[in-house]
PDB file of C-alpha atoms in Angstrom:
ATOM      1  CA  UNK A   1      47.160  17.510-138.968  1.00  0.00           C
ATOM      2  CA  UNK A   2      46.663  15.915-142.605  1.00  0.00           C
ATOM      3  CA  UNK A   3      44.888  17.280-145.296  1.00  0.00           C
ATOM      4  CA  UNK A   4      41.860  14.735-145.440  1.00  0.00           C
ATOM      5  CA  UNK A   5      41.751  15.309-141.794  1.00  0.00           C
ATOM      6  CA  UNK A   6      38.440  18.229-142.283  1.00  0.00           C
ATOM      7  CA  UNK A   7      36.723  16.232-144.278  1.00  0.00           C
ATOM      8  CA  UNK A   8      34.748  13.360-141.818  1.00  0.00           C
ATOM      9  CA  UNK A   9      33.913  16.284-139.778  1.00  0.00           C
ATOM     10  CA  UNK A  10      32.143  18.673-142.608  1.00  0.00           C
ATOM     11  CA  UNK A  11      29.345  16.151-143.422  1.00  0.00           C
ATOM     12  CA  UNK A  12      28.714  15.778-139.412  1.00  0.00           C
ATOM     13  CA  UNK A  13      28.267  19.779-138.947  1.00  0.00           C
ATOM     14  CA  UNK A  14      26.184  19.421-141.592  1.00  0.00           C
ATOM     15  CA  UNK A  15      23.897  17.339-140.461  1.00  0.00           C
ATOM     16  CA  UNK A  16      23.924  18.939-137.167  1.00  0.00           C
ATOM     17  CA  UNK A  17      22.588  22.648-138.839  1.00  0.00           C
ATOM     18  CA  UNK A  18      20.210  20.704-141.107  1.00  0.00           C
ATOM     19  CA  UNK A  19      18.499  19.277-137.612  1.00  0.00           C
ATOM     20  CA  UNK A  20      19.559  22.589-135.669  1.00  0.00           C
ATOM     21  CA  UNK A  21      17.254  24.659-139.057  1.00  0.00           C
ATOM     22  CA  UNK A  22      14.764  21.706-138.456  1.00  0.00           C
ATOM     23  CA  UNK A  23      14.188  22.460-134.870  1.00  0.00           C
ATOM     24  CA  UNK A  24      13.953  25.476-135.278  1.00  0.00           C
ATOM     25  CA  UNK A  25      11.047  25.110-138.413  1.00  0.00           C
ATOM     26  CA  UNK A  26       8.803  22.961-136.004  1.00  0.00           C
ATOM     27  CA  UNK A  27       8.870  25.247-132.631  1.00  0.00           C
ATOM     28  CA  UNK A  28       8.446  27.945-135.737  1.00  0.00           C
ATOM     29  CA  UNK A  29       4.884  25.894-137.011  1.00  0.00           C
ATOM     30  CA  UNK A  30       4.187  24.787-133.365  1.00  0.00           C
ATOM     31  CA  UNK A  31       4.243  28.122-131.736  1.00  0.00           C
ATOM     32  CA  UNK A  32       1.809  29.472-134.392  1.00  0.00           C
ATOM     33  CA  UNK A  33      -0.076  26.761-134.271  1.00  0.00           C
ATOM     34  CA  UNK A  34      -0.162  27.455-130.224  1.00  0.00           C
ATOM     35  CA  UNK A  35      -1.086  31.052-130.852  1.00  0.00           C
ATOM     36  CA  UNK A  36      -3.629  30.417-133.639  1.00  0.00           C
ATOM     37  CA  UNK A  37      -5.386  28.307-131.745  1.00  0.00           C
ATOM     38  CA  UNK A  38      -5.396  30.536-128.320  1.00  0.00           C
ATOM     39  CA  UNK A  39      -6.995  33.371-130.726  1.00  0.00           C
ATOM     40  CA  UNK A  40      -9.310  31.313-131.721  1.00  0.00           C
ATOM     41  CA  UNK A  41     -10.175  30.202-128.822  1.00  0.00           C
ATOM     42  CA  UNK A  42     -10.930  33.418-127.418  1.00  0.00           C
ATOM     43  CA  UNK A  43     -12.786  34.691-129.884  1.00  0.00           C
ATOM     44  CA  UNK A  44     -15.431  31.390-130.230  1.00  0.00           C
ATOM     45  CA  UNK A  45     -15.129  30.040-125.360  1.00  0.00           C
ATOM     46  CA  UNK A  46     -17.869  30.467-124.409  1.00  0.00           C
ATOM     47  CA  UNK A  47     -16.203  33.680-121.325  1.00  0.00           C
ATOM     48  CA  UNK A  48     -19.429  35.540-120.515  1.00  0.00           C
ATOM     49  CA  UNK A  49     -19.751  32.755-118.602  1.00  0.00           C
ATOM     50  CA  UNK A  50     -17.018  32.572-116.238  1.00  0.00           C
ATOM     51  CA  UNK A  51     -17.995  36.512-114.954  1.00  0.00           C
ATOM     52  CA  UNK A  52     -21.174  36.951-114.568  1.00  0.00           C
ATOM     53  CA  UNK A  53     -22.352  33.254-113.675  1.00  0.00           C
ATOM     54  CA  UNK A  54     -19.295  31.100-112.594  1.00  0.00           C
ATOM     55  CA  UNK A  55     -16.598  33.242-111.007  1.00  0.00           C
ATOM     56  CA  UNK A  56     -15.810  30.751-108.166  1.00  0.00           C
ATOM     57  CA  UNK A  57     -14.399  29.348-111.763  1.00  0.00           C
ATOM     58  CA  UNK A  58     -13.759  32.490-113.617  1.00  0.00           C
ATOM     59  CA  UNK A  59     -10.754  34.305-111.148  1.00  0.00           C
ATOM     60  CA  UNK A  60      -8.692  30.147-109.862  1.00  0.00           C
ATOM     61  CA  UNK A  61      -8.838  30.054-114.467  1.00  0.00           C
ATOM     62  CA  UNK A  62      -7.579  33.571-114.702  1.00  0.00           C
ATOM     63  CA  UNK A  63      -4.933  33.878-111.840  1.00  0.00           C
ATOM     64  CA  UNK A  64      -3.780  30.232-113.134  1.00  0.00           C
ATOM     65  CA  UNK A  65      -3.158  30.647-116.782  1.00  0.00           C
ATOM     66  CA  UNK A  66      -1.477  34.378-115.489  1.00  0.00           C
ATOM     67  CA  UNK A  67       0.721  32.325-113.274  1.00  0.00           C
ATOM     68  CA  UNK A  68       1.317  28.891-116.400  1.00  0.00           C
ATOM     69  CA  UNK A  69       3.003  32.240-118.623  1.00  0.00           C
ATOM     70  CA  UNK A  70       5.084  34.068-116.079  1.00  0.00           C
ATOM     71  CA  UNK A  71       6.449  30.764-114.947  1.00  0.00           C
ATOM     72  CA  UNK A  72       7.537  30.337-118.364  1.00  0.00           C
ATOM     73  CA  UNK A  73       8.932  33.843-119.330  1.00  0.00           C
ATOM     74  CA  UNK A  74      10.799  33.604-116.478  1.00  0.00           C
ATOM     75  CA  UNK A  75      12.161  30.372-117.514  1.00  0.00           C
ATOM     76  CA  UNK A  76      12.927  31.568-121.090  1.00  0.00           C
ATOM     77  CA  UNK A  77      14.237  35.166-119.578  1.00  0.00           C
ATOM     78  CA  UNK A  78      16.776  32.689-117.291  1.00  0.00           C
ATOM     79  CA  UNK A  79      18.492  30.873-120.296  1.00  0.00           C
ATOM     80  CA  UNK A  80      19.198  34.030-122.189  1.00  0.00           C
ATOM     81  CA  UNK A  81      20.774  34.921-119.139  1.00  0.00           C
ATOM     82  CA  UNK A  82      22.451  32.618-119.300  1.00  0.00           C
ATOM     83  CA  UNK A  83      23.191  31.953-122.660  1.00  0.00           C
ATOM     84  CA  UNK A  84      22.230  28.498-122.978  1.00  0.00           C
ATOM     85  CA  UNK A  85      22.658  27.822-126.234  1.00  0.00           C
ATOM     86  CA  UNK A  86      20.470  25.327-127.590  1.00  0.00           C
ATOM     87  CA  UNK A  87      17.479  27.385-125.798  1.00  0.00           C
ATOM     88  CA  UNK A  88      14.965  28.613-128.574  1.00  0.00           C
ATOM     89  CA  UNK A  89      13.633  31.498-126.398  1.00  0.00           C
ATOM     90  CA  UNK A  90      13.111  34.127-128.656  1.00  0.00           C
ATOM     91  CA  UNK A  91      10.204  32.367-130.365  1.00  0.00           C
ATOM     92  CA  UNK A  92       8.822  31.213-127.042  1.00  0.00           C
ATOM     93  CA  UNK A  93       8.931  34.493-125.062  1.00  0.00           C
ATOM     94  CA  UNK A  94       7.164  36.479-128.462  1.00  0.00           C
ATOM     95  CA  UNK A  95       4.559  33.129-128.185  1.00  0.00           C
ATOM     96  CA  UNK A  96       4.100  33.613-124.880  1.00  0.00           C
ATOM     97  CA  UNK A  97       3.963  37.550-124.462  1.00  0.00           C
ATOM     98  CA  UNK A  98       1.109  37.097-126.978  1.00  0.00           C
ATOM     99  CA  UNK A  99      -0.482  34.807-124.672  1.00  0.00           C
ATOM    100  CA  UNK A 100      -0.168  37.098-121.749  1.00  0.00           C
ATOM    101  CA  UNK A 101      -2.347  39.742-123.670  1.00  0.00           C
ATOM    102  CA  UNK A 102      -4.909  37.152-124.613  1.00  0.00           C
ATOM    103  CA  UNK A 103      -5.232  36.384-120.947  1.00  0.00           C
ATOM    104  CA  UNK A 104      -5.741  39.634-120.203  1.00  0.00           C
ATOM    105  CA  UNK A 105      -8.300  39.990-122.485  1.00  0.00           C
ATOM    106  CA  UNK A 106     -10.225  37.298-121.515  1.00  0.00           C
ATOM    107  CA  UNK A 107     -10.103  38.300-118.222  1.00  0.00           C
ATOM    108  CA  UNK A 108     -11.223  42.516-119.191  1.00  0.00           C
ATOM    109  CA  UNK A 109     -14.407  40.565-121.435  1.00  0.00           C
ATOM    110  CA  UNK A 110     -15.621  38.898-118.726  1.00  0.00           C
ATOM    111  CA  UNK A 111     -15.530  40.946-116.023  1.00  0.00           C
ATOM    112  CA  UNK A 112     -17.199  43.595-118.694  1.00  0.00           C
ATOM    113  CA  UNK A 113     -19.932  41.413-118.430  1.00  0.00           C
ATOM    114  CA  UNK A 114     -20.523  42.285-114.817  1.00  0.00           C
ATOM    115  CA  UNK A 115     -23.260  46.175-114.569  1.00  0.00           C
ATOM    116  CA  UNK A 116     -21.143  49.515-113.419  1.00  0.00           C
ATOM    117  CA  UNK A 117     -17.227  47.127-113.812  1.00  0.00           C
ATOM    118  CA  UNK A 118     -16.581  48.751-117.720  1.00  0.00           C
ATOM    119  CA  UNK A 119     -17.118  51.664-120.258  1.00  0.00           C
ATOM    120  CA  UNK A 120     -17.172  51.335-123.573  1.00  0.00           C
ATOM    121  CA  UNK A 121     -16.246  47.767-123.315  1.00  0.00           C
ATOM    122  CA  UNK A 122     -18.777  45.643-125.164  1.00  0.00           C
ATOM    123  CA  UNK A 123     -16.698  43.243-127.267  1.00  0.00           C
ATOM    124  CA  UNK A 124     -14.398  40.590-127.307  1.00  0.00           C
ATOM    125  CA  UNK A 125     -12.514  43.387-130.398  1.00  0.00           C
ATOM    126  CA  UNK A 126     -13.496  45.989-127.242  1.00  0.00           C
ATOM    127  CA  UNK A 127     -11.094  44.055-124.999  1.00  0.00           C
ATOM    128  CA  UNK A 128      -8.054  43.166-126.306  1.00  0.00           C
ATOM    129  CA  UNK A 129      -8.428  46.991-127.791  1.00  0.00           C
ATOM    130  CA  UNK A 130      -8.306  47.903-124.008  1.00  0.00           C
ATOM    131  CA  UNK A 131      -5.897  45.531-122.611  1.00  0.00           C
ATOM    132  CA  UNK A 132      -3.320  46.812-126.171  1.00  0.00           C
ATOM    133  CA  UNK A 133      -3.795  50.107-125.064  1.00  0.00           C
ATOM    134  CA  UNK A 134      -3.172  49.636-121.335  1.00  0.00           C
ATOM    135  CA  UNK A 135      -0.116  47.754-121.995  1.00  0.00           C
ATOM    136  CA  UNK A 136       1.310  50.129-124.269  1.00  0.00           C
ATOM    137  CA  UNK A 137       0.237  52.972-121.727  1.00  0.00           C
ATOM    138  CA  UNK A 138      -1.833  55.050-123.962  1.00  0.00           C
ATOM    139  CA  UNK A 139      -4.336  55.182-122.347  1.00  0.00           C
ATOM    140  CA  UNK A 140      -7.773  57.018-124.618  1.00  0.00           C
ATOM    141  CA  UNK A 141      -9.635  57.083-121.946  1.00  0.00           C
ATOM    142  CA  UNK A 142     -12.428  56.014-124.380  1.00  0.00           C
ATOM    143  CA  UNK A 143     -12.892  52.472-122.423  1.00  0.00           C
ATOM    144  CA  UNK A 144     -12.728  52.655-118.385  1.00  0.00           C
ATOM    145  CA  UNK A 145     -11.902  50.483-115.483  1.00  0.00           C
ATOM    146  CA  UNK A 146     -15.270  50.961-113.365  1.00  0.00           C
ATOM    147  CA  UNK A 147     -15.622  48.939-110.795  1.00  0.00           C
ATOM    148  CA  UNK A 148     -13.552  47.434-108.310  1.00  0.00           C
ATOM    149  CA  UNK A 149     -12.298  44.071-110.042  1.00  0.00           C
ATOM    150  CA  UNK A 150     -12.353  45.395-113.351  1.00  0.00           C
ATOM    151  CA  UNK A 151      -9.639  48.355-111.646  1.00  0.00           C
ATOM    152  CA  UNK A 152      -7.651  45.738-109.907  1.00  0.00           C
ATOM    153  CA  UNK A 153      -7.383  43.584-113.155  1.00  0.00           C
ATOM    154  CA  UNK A 154      -6.218  46.437-115.544  1.00  0.00           C
ATOM    155  CA  UNK A 155      -3.452  47.465-111.793  1.00  0.00           C
ATOM    156  CA  UNK A 156      -2.137  44.057-112.026  1.00  0.00           C
ATOM    157  CA  UNK A 157      -1.955  44.059-115.505  1.00  0.00           C
ATOM    158  CA  UNK A 158      -0.052  46.768-115.044  1.00  0.00           C
ATOM    159  CA  UNK A 159       2.580  45.045-112.628  1.00  0.00           C
ATOM    160  CA  UNK A 160       2.693  41.906-114.186  1.00  0.00           C
ATOM    161  CA  UNK A 161       3.910  44.277-117.525  1.00  0.00           C
ATOM    162  CA  UNK A 162       6.465  45.755-115.506  1.00  0.00           C
ATOM    163  CA  UNK A 163       7.627  42.665-113.867  1.00  0.00           C
ATOM    164  CA  UNK A 164       7.400  40.277-116.431  1.00  0.00           C
ATOM    165  CA  UNK A 165       6.629  41.255-119.916  1.00  0.00           C
ATOM    166  CA  UNK A 166       9.401  43.943-119.930  1.00  0.00           C
ATOM    167  CA  UNK A 167      12.126  41.559-118.491  1.00  0.00           C
ATOM    168  CA  UNK A 168      10.718  39.189-121.484  1.00  0.00           C
ATOM    169  CA  UNK A 169      11.287  41.932-123.791  1.00  0.00           C
ATOM    170  CA  UNK A 170      14.443  42.569-122.712  1.00  0.00           C
ATOM    171  CA  UNK A 171      15.735  39.422-122.624  1.00  0.00           C
ATOM    172  CA  UNK A 172      13.996  38.814-126.244  1.00  0.00           C
ATOM    173  CA  UNK A 173      15.819  42.146-127.735  1.00  0.00           C
ATOM    174  CA  UNK A 174      19.213  40.885-125.887  1.00  0.00           C
ATOM    175  CA  UNK A 175      18.762  37.236-128.025  1.00  0.00           C
ATOM    176  CA  UNK A 176      17.804  38.867-131.045  1.00  0.00           C
ATOM    177  CA  UNK A 177      21.545  41.116-130.153  1.00  0.00           C
ATOM    178  CA  UNK A 178      22.910  36.937-129.777  1.00  0.00           C
ATOM    179  CA  UNK A 179      21.778  35.806-133.004  1.00  0.00           C
ATOM    180  CA  UNK A 180      22.850  38.895-135.282  1.00  0.00           C
ATOM    181  CA  UNK A 181      26.626  39.047-133.557  1.00  0.00           C
ATOM    182  CA  UNK A 182      26.745  35.484-134.129  1.00  0.00           C
ATOM    183  CA  UNK A 183      25.439  35.675-137.671  1.00  0.00           C
ATOM    184  CA  UNK A 184      28.009  38.002-138.201  1.00  0.00           C
ATOM    185  CA  UNK A 185      31.219  35.659-136.992  1.00  0.00           C
ATOM    186  CA  UNK A 186      30.457  32.957-138.565  1.00  0.00           C
ATOM    187  CA  UNK A 187      32.787  32.335-142.096  1.00  0.00           C
ATOM    188  CA  UNK A 188      31.344  32.210-144.838  1.00  0.00           C
ATOM    189  CA  UNK A 189      30.225  28.269-145.620  1.00  0.00           C
ATOM    190  CA  UNK A 190      33.856  27.327-148.019  1.00  0.00           C
ATOM    191  CA  UNK A 191      35.610  30.195-145.985  1.00  0.00           C
ATOM    192  CA  UNK A 192      37.876  27.300-144.094  1.00  0.00           C
ATOM    193  CA  UNK A 193      38.550  24.328-147.019  1.00  0.00           C
ATOM    194  CA  UNK A 194      41.357  24.814-149.896  1.00  0.00           C
ATOM    195  CA  UNK A 195      40.959  25.816-152.747  1.00  0.00           C
ATOM    196  CA  UNK A 196      41.070  23.340-155.757  1.00  0.00           C
ATOM    197  CA  UNK A 197      44.228  23.879-157.082  1.00  0.00           C
ATOM    198  CA  UNK A 198      45.892  24.513-153.583  1.00  0.00           C
ATOM    199  CA  UNK A 199      44.647  20.683-154.226  1.00  0.00           C
ATOM    200  CA  UNK A 200      45.969  19.628-157.146  1.00  0.00           C
ATOM    201  CA  UNK A 201      48.762  21.348-156.760  1.00  0.00           C
ATOM    202  CA  UNK A 202      50.091  19.685-153.480  1.00  0.00           C
TER     203      UNK A 202
END
């Protein structure tokens, strides 16, 4: 192969690499913005009315949000399993797992407005804390679901964690290992090019 035939391909590969890096940066910024917006909405939206005044709205909204997150999680887990090269599943899986935590926290806080549902849960921070504790299966016992609806949602979270979040965490770990292995196999930037001495001596 002629020596100069490699030269036109280098700018193309460089542009593709820069485009891919820019796409990743945009995705990270977008995911961060969505997460900040979700956290802000969690602390500012009037969730109290969903449990006490509008249960006909709260329950369908809760189920719809969980279903939406589960479908997206399964889609990105599939992309990791199929090893799609253009998939940015690591960022999206992390974002969706955080959104699932916020959805369950919202449900717990709305239920806590009903009498007899929870003991020790009175604020949004309490609901977020209880969600994370349940997710981690720590079980301190300082917040206890007393009512049937609260216990049902707690069981749903445990099953949801086993089915969806565990699969998502496994796929995320697999994706991270693949990225690290790919970077280790990648040659240094100037590894394939001829040295200046060899070019001048030819």
